[in-house]
PDB file of C-alpha atoms in Angstrom:
ATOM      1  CA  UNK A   7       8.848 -23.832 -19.125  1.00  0.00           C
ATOM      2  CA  UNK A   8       8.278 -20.121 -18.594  1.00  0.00           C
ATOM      3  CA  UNK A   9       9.665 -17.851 -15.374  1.00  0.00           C
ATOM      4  CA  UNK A  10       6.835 -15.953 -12.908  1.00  0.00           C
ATOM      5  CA  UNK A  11       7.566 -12.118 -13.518  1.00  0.00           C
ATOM      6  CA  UNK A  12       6.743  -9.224 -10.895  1.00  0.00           C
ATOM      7  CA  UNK A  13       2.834  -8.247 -11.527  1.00  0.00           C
ATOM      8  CA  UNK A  14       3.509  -5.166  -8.456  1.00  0.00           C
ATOM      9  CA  UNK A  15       5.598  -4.313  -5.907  1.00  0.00           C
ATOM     10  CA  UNK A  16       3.641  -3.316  -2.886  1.00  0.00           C
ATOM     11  CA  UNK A  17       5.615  -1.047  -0.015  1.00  0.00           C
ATOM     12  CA  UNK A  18       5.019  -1.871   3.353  1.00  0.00           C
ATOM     13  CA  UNK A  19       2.993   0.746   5.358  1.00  0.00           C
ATOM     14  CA  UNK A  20       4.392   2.232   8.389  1.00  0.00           C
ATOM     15  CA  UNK A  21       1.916   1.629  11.633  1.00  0.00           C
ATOM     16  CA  UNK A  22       4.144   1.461  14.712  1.00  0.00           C
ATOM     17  CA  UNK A  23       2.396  -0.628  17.621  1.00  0.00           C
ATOM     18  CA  UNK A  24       3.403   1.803  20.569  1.00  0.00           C
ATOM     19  CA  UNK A  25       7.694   2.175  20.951  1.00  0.00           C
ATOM     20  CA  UNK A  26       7.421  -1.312  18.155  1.00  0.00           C
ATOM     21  CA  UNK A  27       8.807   0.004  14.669  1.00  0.00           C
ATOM     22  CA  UNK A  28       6.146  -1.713  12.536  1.00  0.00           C
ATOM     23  CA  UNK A  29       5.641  -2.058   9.080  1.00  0.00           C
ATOM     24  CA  UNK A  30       2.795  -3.769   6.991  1.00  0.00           C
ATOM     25  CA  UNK A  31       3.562  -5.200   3.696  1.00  0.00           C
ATOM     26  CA  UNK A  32       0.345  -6.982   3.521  1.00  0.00           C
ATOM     27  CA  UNK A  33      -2.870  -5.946   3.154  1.00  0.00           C
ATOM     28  CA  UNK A  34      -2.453  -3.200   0.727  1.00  0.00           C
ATOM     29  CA  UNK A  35      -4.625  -0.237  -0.712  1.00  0.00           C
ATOM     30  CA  UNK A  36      -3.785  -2.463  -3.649  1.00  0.00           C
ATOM     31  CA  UNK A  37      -3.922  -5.541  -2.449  1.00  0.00           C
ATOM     32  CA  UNK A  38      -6.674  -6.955   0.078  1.00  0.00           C
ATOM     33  CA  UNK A  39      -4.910 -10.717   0.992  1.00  0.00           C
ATOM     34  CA  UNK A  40      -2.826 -13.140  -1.346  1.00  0.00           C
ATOM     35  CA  UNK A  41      -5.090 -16.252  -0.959  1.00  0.00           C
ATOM     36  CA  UNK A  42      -4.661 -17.911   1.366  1.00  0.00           C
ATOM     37  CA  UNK A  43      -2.088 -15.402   2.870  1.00  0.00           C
ATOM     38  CA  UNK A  44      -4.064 -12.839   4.853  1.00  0.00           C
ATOM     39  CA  UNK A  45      -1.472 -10.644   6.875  1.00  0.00           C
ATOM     40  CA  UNK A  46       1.727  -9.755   7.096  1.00  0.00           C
ATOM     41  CA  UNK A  47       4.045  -7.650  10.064  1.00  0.00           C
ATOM     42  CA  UNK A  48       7.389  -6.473  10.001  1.00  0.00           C
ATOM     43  CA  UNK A  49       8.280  -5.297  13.306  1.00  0.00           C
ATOM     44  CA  UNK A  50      11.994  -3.788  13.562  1.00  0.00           C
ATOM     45  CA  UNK A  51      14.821  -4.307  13.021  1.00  0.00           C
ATOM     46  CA  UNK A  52      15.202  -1.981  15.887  1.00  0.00           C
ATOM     47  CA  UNK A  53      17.391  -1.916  19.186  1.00  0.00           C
ATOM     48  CA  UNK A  54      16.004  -1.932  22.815  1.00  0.00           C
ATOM     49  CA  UNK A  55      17.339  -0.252  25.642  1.00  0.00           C
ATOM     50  CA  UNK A  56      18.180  -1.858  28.897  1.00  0.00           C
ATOM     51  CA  UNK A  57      15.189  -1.930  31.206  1.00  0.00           C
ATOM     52  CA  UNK A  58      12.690  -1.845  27.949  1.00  0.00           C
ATOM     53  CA  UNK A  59       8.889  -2.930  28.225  1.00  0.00           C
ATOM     54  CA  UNK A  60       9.517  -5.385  25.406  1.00  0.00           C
ATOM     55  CA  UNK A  61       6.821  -6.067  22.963  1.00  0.00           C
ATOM     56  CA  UNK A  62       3.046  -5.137  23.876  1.00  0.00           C
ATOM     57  CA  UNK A  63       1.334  -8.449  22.562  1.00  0.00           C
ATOM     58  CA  UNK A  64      -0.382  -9.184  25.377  1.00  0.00           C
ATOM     59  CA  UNK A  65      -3.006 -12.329  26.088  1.00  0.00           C
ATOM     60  CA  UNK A  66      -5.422 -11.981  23.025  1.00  0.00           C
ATOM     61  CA  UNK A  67      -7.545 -14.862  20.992  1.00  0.00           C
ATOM     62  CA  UNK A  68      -7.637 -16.238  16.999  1.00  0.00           C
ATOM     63  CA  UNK A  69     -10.204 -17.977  15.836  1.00  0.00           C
ATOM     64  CA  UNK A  70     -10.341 -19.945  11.842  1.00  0.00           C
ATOM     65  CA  UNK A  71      -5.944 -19.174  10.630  1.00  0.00           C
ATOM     66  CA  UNK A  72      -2.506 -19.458  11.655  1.00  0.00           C
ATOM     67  CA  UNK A  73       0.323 -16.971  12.785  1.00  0.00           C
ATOM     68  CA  UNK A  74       3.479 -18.198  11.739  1.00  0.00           C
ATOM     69  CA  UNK A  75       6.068 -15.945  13.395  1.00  0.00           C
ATOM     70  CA  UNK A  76       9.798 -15.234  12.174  1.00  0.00           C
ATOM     71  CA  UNK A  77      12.374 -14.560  14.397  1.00  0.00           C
ATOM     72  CA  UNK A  78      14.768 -12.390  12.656  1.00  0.00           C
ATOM     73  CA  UNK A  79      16.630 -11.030  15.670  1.00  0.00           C
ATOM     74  CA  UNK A  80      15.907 -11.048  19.513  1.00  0.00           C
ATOM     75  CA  UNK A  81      13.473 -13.472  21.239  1.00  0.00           C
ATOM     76  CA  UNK A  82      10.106 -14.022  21.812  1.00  0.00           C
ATOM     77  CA  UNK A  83       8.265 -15.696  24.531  1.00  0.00           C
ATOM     78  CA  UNK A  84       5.347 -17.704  23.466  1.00  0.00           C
ATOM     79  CA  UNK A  85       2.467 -18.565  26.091  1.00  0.00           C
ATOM     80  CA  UNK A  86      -1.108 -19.957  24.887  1.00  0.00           C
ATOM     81  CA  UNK A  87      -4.270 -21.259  26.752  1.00  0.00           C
ATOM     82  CA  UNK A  88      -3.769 -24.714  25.350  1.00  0.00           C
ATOM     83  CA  UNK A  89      -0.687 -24.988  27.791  1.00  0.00           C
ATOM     84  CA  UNK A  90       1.777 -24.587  25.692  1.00  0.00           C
ATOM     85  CA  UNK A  91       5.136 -21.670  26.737  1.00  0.00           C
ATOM     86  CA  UNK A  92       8.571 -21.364  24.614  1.00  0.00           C
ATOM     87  CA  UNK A  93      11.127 -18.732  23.993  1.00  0.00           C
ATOM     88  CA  UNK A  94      12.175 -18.677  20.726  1.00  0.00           C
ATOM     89  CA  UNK A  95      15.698 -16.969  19.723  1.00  0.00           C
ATOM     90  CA  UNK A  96      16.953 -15.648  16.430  1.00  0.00           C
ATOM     91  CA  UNK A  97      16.582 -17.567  13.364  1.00  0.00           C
ATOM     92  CA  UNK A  98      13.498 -19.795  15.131  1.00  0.00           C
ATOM     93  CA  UNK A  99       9.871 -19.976  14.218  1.00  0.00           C
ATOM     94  CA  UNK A 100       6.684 -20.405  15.704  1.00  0.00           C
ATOM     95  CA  UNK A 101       4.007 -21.837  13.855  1.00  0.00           C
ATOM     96  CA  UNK A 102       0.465 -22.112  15.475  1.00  0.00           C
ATOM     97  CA  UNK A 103      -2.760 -23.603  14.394  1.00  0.00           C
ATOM     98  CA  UNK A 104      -5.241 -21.285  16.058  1.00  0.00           C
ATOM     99  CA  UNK A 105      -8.142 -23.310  15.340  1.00  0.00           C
ATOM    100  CA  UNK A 106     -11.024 -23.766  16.921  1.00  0.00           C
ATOM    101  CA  UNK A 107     -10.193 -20.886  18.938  1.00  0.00           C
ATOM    102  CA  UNK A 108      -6.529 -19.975  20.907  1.00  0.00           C
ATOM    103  CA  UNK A 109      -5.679 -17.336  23.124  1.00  0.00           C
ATOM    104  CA  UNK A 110      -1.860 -16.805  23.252  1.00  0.00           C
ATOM    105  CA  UNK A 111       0.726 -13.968  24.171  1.00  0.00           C
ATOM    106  CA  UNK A 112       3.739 -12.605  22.419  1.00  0.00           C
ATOM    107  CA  UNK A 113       5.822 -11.015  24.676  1.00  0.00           C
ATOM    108  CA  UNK A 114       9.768 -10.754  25.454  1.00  0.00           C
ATOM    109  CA  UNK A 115      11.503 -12.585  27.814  1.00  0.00           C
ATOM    110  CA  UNK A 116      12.736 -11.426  31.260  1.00  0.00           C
ATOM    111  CA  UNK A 117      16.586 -11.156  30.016  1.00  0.00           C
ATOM    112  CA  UNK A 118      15.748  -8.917  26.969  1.00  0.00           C
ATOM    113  CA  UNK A 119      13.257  -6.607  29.301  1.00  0.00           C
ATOM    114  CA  UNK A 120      16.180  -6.565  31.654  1.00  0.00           C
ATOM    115  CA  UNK A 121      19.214  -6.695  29.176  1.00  0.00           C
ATOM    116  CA  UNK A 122      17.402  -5.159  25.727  1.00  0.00           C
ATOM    117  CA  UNK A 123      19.017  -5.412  22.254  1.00  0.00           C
ATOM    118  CA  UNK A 124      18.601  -5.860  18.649  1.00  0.00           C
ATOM    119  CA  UNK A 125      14.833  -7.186  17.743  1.00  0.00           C
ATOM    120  CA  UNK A 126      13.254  -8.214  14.661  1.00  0.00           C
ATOM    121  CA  UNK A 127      10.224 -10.128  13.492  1.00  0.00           C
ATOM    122  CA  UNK A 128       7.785 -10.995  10.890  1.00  0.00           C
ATOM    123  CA  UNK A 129       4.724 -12.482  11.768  1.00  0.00           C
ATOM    124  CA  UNK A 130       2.338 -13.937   8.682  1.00  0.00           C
ATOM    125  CA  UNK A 131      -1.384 -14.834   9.024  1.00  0.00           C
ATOM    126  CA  UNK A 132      -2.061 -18.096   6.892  1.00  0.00           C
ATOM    127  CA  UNK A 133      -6.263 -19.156   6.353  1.00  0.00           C
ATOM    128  CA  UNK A 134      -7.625 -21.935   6.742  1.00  0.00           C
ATOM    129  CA  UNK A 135     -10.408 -24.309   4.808  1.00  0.00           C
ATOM    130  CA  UNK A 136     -13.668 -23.888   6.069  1.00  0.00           C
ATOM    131  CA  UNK A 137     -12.881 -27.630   6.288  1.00  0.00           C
ATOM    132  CA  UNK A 138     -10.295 -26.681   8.774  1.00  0.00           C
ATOM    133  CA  UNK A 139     -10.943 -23.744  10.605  1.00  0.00           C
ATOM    134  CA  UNK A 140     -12.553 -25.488  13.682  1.00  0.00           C
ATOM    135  CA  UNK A 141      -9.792 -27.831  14.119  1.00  0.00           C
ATOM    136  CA  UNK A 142      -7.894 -28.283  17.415  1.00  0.00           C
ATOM    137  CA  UNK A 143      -5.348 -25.474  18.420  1.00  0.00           C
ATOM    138  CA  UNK A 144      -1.900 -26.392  17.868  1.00  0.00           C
ATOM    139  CA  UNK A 145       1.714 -24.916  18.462  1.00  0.00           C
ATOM    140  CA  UNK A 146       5.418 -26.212  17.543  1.00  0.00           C
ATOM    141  CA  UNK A 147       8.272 -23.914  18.597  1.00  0.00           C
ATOM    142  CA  UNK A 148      11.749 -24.206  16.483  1.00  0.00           C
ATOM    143  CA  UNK A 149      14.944 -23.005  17.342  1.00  0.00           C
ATOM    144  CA  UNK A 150      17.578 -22.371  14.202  1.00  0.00           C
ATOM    145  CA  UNK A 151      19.076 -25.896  14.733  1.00  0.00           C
ATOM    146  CA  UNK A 152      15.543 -27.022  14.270  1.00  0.00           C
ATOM    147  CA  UNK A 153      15.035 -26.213  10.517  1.00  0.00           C
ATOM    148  CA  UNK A 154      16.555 -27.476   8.337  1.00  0.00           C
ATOM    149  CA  UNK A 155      19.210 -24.876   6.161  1.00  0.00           C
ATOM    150  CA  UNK A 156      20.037 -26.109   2.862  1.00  0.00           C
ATOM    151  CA  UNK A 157      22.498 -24.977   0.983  1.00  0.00           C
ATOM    152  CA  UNK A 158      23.561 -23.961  -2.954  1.00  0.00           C
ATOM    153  CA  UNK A 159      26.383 -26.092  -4.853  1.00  0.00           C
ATOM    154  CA  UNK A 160      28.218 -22.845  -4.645  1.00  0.00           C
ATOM    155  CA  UNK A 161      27.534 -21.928  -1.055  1.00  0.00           C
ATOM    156  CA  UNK A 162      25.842 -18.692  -1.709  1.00  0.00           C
ATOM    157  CA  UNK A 163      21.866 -19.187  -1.115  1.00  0.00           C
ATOM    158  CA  UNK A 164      20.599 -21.552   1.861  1.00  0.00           C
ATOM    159  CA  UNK A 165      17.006 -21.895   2.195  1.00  0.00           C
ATOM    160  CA  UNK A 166      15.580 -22.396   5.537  1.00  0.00           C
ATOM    161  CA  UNK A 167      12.773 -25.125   5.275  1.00  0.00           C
ATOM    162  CA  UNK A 168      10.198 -24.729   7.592  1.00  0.00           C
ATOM    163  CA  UNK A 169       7.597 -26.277   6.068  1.00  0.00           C
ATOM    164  CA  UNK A 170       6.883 -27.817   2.476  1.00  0.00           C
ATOM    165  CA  UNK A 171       9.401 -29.879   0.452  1.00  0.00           C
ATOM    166  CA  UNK A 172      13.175 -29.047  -1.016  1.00  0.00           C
ATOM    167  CA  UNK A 173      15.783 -31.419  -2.803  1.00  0.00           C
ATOM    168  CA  UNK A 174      14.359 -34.366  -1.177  1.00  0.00           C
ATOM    169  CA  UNK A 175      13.968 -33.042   2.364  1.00  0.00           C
ATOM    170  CA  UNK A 176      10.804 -32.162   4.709  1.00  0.00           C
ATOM    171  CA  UNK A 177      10.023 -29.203   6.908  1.00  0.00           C
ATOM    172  CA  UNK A 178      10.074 -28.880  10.533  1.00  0.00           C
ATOM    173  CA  UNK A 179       6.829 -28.191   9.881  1.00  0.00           C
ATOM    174  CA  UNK A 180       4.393 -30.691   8.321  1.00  0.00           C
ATOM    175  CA  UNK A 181       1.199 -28.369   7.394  1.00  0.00           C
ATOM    176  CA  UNK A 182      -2.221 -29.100   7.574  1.00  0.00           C
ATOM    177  CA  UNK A 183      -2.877 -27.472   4.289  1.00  0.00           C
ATOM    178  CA  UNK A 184       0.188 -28.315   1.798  1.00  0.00           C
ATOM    179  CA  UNK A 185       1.791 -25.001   2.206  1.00  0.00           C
ATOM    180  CA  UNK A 186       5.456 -24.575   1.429  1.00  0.00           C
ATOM    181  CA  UNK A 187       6.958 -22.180   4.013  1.00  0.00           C
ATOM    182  CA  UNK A 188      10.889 -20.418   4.214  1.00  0.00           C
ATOM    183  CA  UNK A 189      13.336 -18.155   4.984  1.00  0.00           C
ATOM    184  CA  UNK A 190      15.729 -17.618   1.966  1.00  0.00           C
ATOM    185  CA  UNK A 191      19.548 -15.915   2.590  1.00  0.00           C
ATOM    186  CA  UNK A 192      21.107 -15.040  -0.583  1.00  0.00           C
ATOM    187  CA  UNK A 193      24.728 -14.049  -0.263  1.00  0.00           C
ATOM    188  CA  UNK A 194      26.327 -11.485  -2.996  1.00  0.00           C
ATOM    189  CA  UNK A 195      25.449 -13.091  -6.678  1.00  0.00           C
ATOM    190  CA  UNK A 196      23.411 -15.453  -5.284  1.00  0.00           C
ATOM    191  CA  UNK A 197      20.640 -16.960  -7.270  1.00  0.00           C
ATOM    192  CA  UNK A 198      17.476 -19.332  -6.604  1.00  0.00           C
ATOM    193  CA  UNK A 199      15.071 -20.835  -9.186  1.00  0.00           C
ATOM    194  CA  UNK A 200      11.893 -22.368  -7.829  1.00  0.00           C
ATOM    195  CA  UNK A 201      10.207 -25.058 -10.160  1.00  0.00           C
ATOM    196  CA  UNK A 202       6.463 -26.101 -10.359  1.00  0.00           C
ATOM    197  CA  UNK A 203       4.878 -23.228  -9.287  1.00  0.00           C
ATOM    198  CA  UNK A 204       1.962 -23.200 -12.129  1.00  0.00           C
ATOM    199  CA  UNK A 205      -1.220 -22.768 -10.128  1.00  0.00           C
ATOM    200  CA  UNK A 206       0.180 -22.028  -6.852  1.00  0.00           C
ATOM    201  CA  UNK A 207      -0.063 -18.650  -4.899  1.00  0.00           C
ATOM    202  CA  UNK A 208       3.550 -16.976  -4.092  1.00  0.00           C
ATOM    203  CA  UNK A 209       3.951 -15.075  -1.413  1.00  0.00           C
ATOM    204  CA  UNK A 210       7.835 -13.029  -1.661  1.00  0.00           C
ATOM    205  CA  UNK A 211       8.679 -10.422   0.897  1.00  0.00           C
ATOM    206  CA  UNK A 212      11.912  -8.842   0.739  1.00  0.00           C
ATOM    207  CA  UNK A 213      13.074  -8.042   4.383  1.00  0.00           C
ATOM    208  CA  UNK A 214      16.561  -6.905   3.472  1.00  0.00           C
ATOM    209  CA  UNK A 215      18.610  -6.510   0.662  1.00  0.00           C
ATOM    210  CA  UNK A 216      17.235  -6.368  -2.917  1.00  0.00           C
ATOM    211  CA  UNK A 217      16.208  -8.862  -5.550  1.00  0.00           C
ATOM    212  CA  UNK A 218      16.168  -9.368  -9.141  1.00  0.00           C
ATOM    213  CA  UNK A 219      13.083 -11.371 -10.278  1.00  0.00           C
ATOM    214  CA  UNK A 220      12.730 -11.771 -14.049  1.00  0.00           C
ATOM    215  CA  UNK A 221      14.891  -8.591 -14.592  1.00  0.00           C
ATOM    216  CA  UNK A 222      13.044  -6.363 -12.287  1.00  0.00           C
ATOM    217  CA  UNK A 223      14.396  -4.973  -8.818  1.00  0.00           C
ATOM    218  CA  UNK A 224      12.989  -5.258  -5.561  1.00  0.00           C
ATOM    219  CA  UNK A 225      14.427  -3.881  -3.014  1.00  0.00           C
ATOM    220  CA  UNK A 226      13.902  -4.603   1.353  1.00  0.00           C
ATOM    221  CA  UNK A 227      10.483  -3.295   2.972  1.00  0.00           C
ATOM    222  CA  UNK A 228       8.700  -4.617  -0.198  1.00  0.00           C
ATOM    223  CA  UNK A 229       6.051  -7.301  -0.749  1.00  0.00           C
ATOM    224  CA  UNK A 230       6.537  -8.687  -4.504  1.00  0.00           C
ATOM    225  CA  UNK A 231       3.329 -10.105  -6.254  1.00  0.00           C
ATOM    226  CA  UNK A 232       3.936 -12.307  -8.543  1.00  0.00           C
ATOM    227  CA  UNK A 233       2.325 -13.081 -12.062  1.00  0.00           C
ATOM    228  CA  UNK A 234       0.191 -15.655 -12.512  1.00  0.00           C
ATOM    229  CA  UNK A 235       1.673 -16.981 -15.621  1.00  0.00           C
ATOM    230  CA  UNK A 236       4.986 -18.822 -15.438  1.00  0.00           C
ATOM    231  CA  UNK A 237       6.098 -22.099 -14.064  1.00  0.00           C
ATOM    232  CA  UNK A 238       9.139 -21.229 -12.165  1.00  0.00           C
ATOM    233  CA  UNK A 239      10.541 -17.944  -9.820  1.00  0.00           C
ATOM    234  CA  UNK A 240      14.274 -17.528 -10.721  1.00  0.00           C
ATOM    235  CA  UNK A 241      15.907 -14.642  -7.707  1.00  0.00           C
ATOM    236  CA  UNK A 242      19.101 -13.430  -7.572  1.00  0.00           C
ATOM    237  CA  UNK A 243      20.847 -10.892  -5.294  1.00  0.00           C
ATOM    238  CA  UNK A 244      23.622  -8.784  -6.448  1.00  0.00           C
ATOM    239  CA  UNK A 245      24.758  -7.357  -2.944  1.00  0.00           C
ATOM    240  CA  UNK A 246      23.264  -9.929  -0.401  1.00  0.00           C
ATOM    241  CA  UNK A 247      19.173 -10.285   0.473  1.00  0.00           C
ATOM    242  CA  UNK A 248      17.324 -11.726   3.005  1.00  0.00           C
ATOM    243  CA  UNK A 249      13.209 -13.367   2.056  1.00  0.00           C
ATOM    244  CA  UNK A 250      10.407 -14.311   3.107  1.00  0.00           C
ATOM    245  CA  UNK A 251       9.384 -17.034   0.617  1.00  0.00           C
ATOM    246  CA  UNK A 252       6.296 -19.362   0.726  1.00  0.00           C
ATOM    247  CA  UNK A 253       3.582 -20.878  -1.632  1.00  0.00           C
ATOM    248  CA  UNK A 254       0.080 -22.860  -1.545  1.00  0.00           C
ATOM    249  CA  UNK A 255      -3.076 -23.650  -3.362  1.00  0.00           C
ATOM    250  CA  UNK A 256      -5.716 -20.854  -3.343  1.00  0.00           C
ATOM    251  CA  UNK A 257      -8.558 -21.685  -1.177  1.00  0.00           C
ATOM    252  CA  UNK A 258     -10.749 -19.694  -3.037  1.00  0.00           C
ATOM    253  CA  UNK A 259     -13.831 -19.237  -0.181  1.00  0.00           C
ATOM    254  CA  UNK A 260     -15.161 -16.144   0.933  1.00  0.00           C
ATOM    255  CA  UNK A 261     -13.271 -14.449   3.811  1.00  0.00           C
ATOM    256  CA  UNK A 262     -14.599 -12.508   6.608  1.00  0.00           C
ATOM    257  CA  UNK A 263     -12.413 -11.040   9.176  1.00  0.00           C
ATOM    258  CA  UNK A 264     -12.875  -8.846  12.165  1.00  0.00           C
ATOM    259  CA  UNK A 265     -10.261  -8.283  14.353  1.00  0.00           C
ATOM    260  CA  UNK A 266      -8.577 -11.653  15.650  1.00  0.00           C
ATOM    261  CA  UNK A 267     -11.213 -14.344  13.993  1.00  0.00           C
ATOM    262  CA  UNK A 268     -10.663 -15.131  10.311  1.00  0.00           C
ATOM    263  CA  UNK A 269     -14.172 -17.081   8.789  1.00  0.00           C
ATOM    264  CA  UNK A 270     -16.522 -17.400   5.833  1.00  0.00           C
ATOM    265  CA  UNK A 271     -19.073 -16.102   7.326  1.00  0.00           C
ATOM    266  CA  UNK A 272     -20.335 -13.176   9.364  1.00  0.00           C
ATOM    267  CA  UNK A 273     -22.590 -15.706  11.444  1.00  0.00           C
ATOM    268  CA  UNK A 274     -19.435 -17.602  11.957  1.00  0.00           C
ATOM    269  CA  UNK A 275     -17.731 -14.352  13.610  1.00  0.00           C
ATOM    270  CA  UNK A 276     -20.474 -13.886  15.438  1.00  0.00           C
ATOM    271  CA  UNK A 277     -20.082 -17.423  17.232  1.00  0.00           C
ATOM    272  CA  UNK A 278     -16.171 -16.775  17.859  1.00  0.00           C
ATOM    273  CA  UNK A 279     -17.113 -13.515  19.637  1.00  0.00           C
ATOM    274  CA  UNK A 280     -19.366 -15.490  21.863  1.00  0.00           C
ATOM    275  CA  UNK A 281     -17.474 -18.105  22.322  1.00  0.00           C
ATOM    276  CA  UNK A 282     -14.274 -16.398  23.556  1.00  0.00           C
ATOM    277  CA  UNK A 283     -16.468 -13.793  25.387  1.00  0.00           C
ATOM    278  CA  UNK A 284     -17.944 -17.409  27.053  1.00  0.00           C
ATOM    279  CA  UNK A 285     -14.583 -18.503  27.838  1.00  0.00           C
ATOM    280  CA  UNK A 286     -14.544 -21.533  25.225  1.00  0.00           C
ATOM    281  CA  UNK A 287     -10.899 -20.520  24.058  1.00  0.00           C
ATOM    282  CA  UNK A 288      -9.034 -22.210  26.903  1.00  0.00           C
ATOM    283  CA  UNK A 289      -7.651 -21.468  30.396  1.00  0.00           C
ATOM    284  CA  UNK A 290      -6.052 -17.944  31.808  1.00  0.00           C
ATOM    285  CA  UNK A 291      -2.498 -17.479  30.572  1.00  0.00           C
TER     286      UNK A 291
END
């Protein structure tokens, strides 16, 4: 058995949505999607004044993916046209199947526009099949208490399961597509080895802190890609770290994109345009 090493570290770009600190570690220059991880945000960590406008994602549709959302700090009000409404706080996750085709908005709640604060979030575009893409729209919403935090024999890493499979326990989350999904919170000399990774697409973005990963340092703000050889990911943290941590199977299918809609085909974008434009995505939020 062989450890993954770091193929490149990718820096995430700065491209602030309005008064929202934003950074993207993924897509690249370098580094078009991680198959079948498409996109990646990192919005903060910043602090709101009282009387703030809160976050700009207003009512907008998805079409063929799904947006699973990170709340690192703050809250986030989640409404969709398929009825369903939530406000998630820190540590919680939102994980929706867009489907056949969703419109949903991301916005903050009335106490934070009223009482502002400390805000943080990653949000993380996942594909879907062909197979898949047209299925129906779904949405859970999990607190902290809702996934589940497992800890190291010595107390220093806990890995937050949200979807996937770890020592014998399930996600919150049970995927349509196999993928493993989590949070990981290394304390100081904290260390993590991940078996049976041999064929499987990692996706490791450090949002604060820094890493050691087969010797090499990465440090917060940086999406790590990962070696295809290997059969295991051994991290360790020498101050304290805070990742993003997932894997899957590679779909391997052509992917065309434009804008919100994520399909194989251009003919297929085509139809989501119309579609949405035709009012086939659900009611008014």
């Amino acid at each position: 058995m062989s450890d993954k090493t770091i193929k490149r570290l990718h820096p995430a770009l700065r491209d602030d949505i309005g008064d929202l600190l934003t950074q993207r570690p993924l897509p690249t220059p370098h580094l078009a999607q991680l198959d079948p991880f498409l996109f990646l945000n990192h919005h903060g960590p910043q602090v709101y004044a009282r009387d703030n406008h809160g976050l700009p994602f207003g009512p907008h549709p998805h079409r063929g993916f799904e947006t699973v959302t990170f709340i690192v700090e703050g809250m986030l009000t989640h409404k969709d046209s398929a009825g369903h409404e939530s406000i998630i706080r820190e540590g919680g996750v939102q994980w929706m199947t867009a489907g056949s085709g969703i419109v949903h908005a991301e916005v903050s709640p009335p106490e934070f526009l009223q009482d502002g604060g400390p805000l943080e979030i990653l949000q993380l575009w996942v594909n879907l099949p062909g197979s898949l893409k047209m299925t129906a729209p779904a949405y859970t919403g999990l607190q902290r208490g809702d996934i589940p935090a497992i800890g190291s024999a010595d107390g220093r890493v806990t890995l937050n399961l949200v979807a996937g499979q770890w020592q014998g326990r399930s996600g919150a989350v049970n995927p349509l597509t196999g993928v493993f999904m989590s949070t990981i919170e290394l304390q100081a000399g904290g260390s993590l080895r991940v078996p049976d990774l041999r064929g499987r697409t990692v996706l490791l973005y450090v949002v604060s802190g820094a890493i050691h990963v087969g010797g090499d340092l990465a440090s917060a703000f940086h999406l790590v890609e990962i070696n295809d050889e290997g059969d295991s990911l051994e991290m360790s943290s020498e101050a304290g770290a805070l990742v993003l941590f997932g894997h899957a199977e590679p779909l391997r299918e052509p992917v065309v994109s434009h804008g919100p809609f994520v399909m194989n085909t251009r003919e297929q974008i085509a139809e989501a345009i119309n579609d949405y434009q035709a009012g086939k995505f659900g009611g008014t939020l």
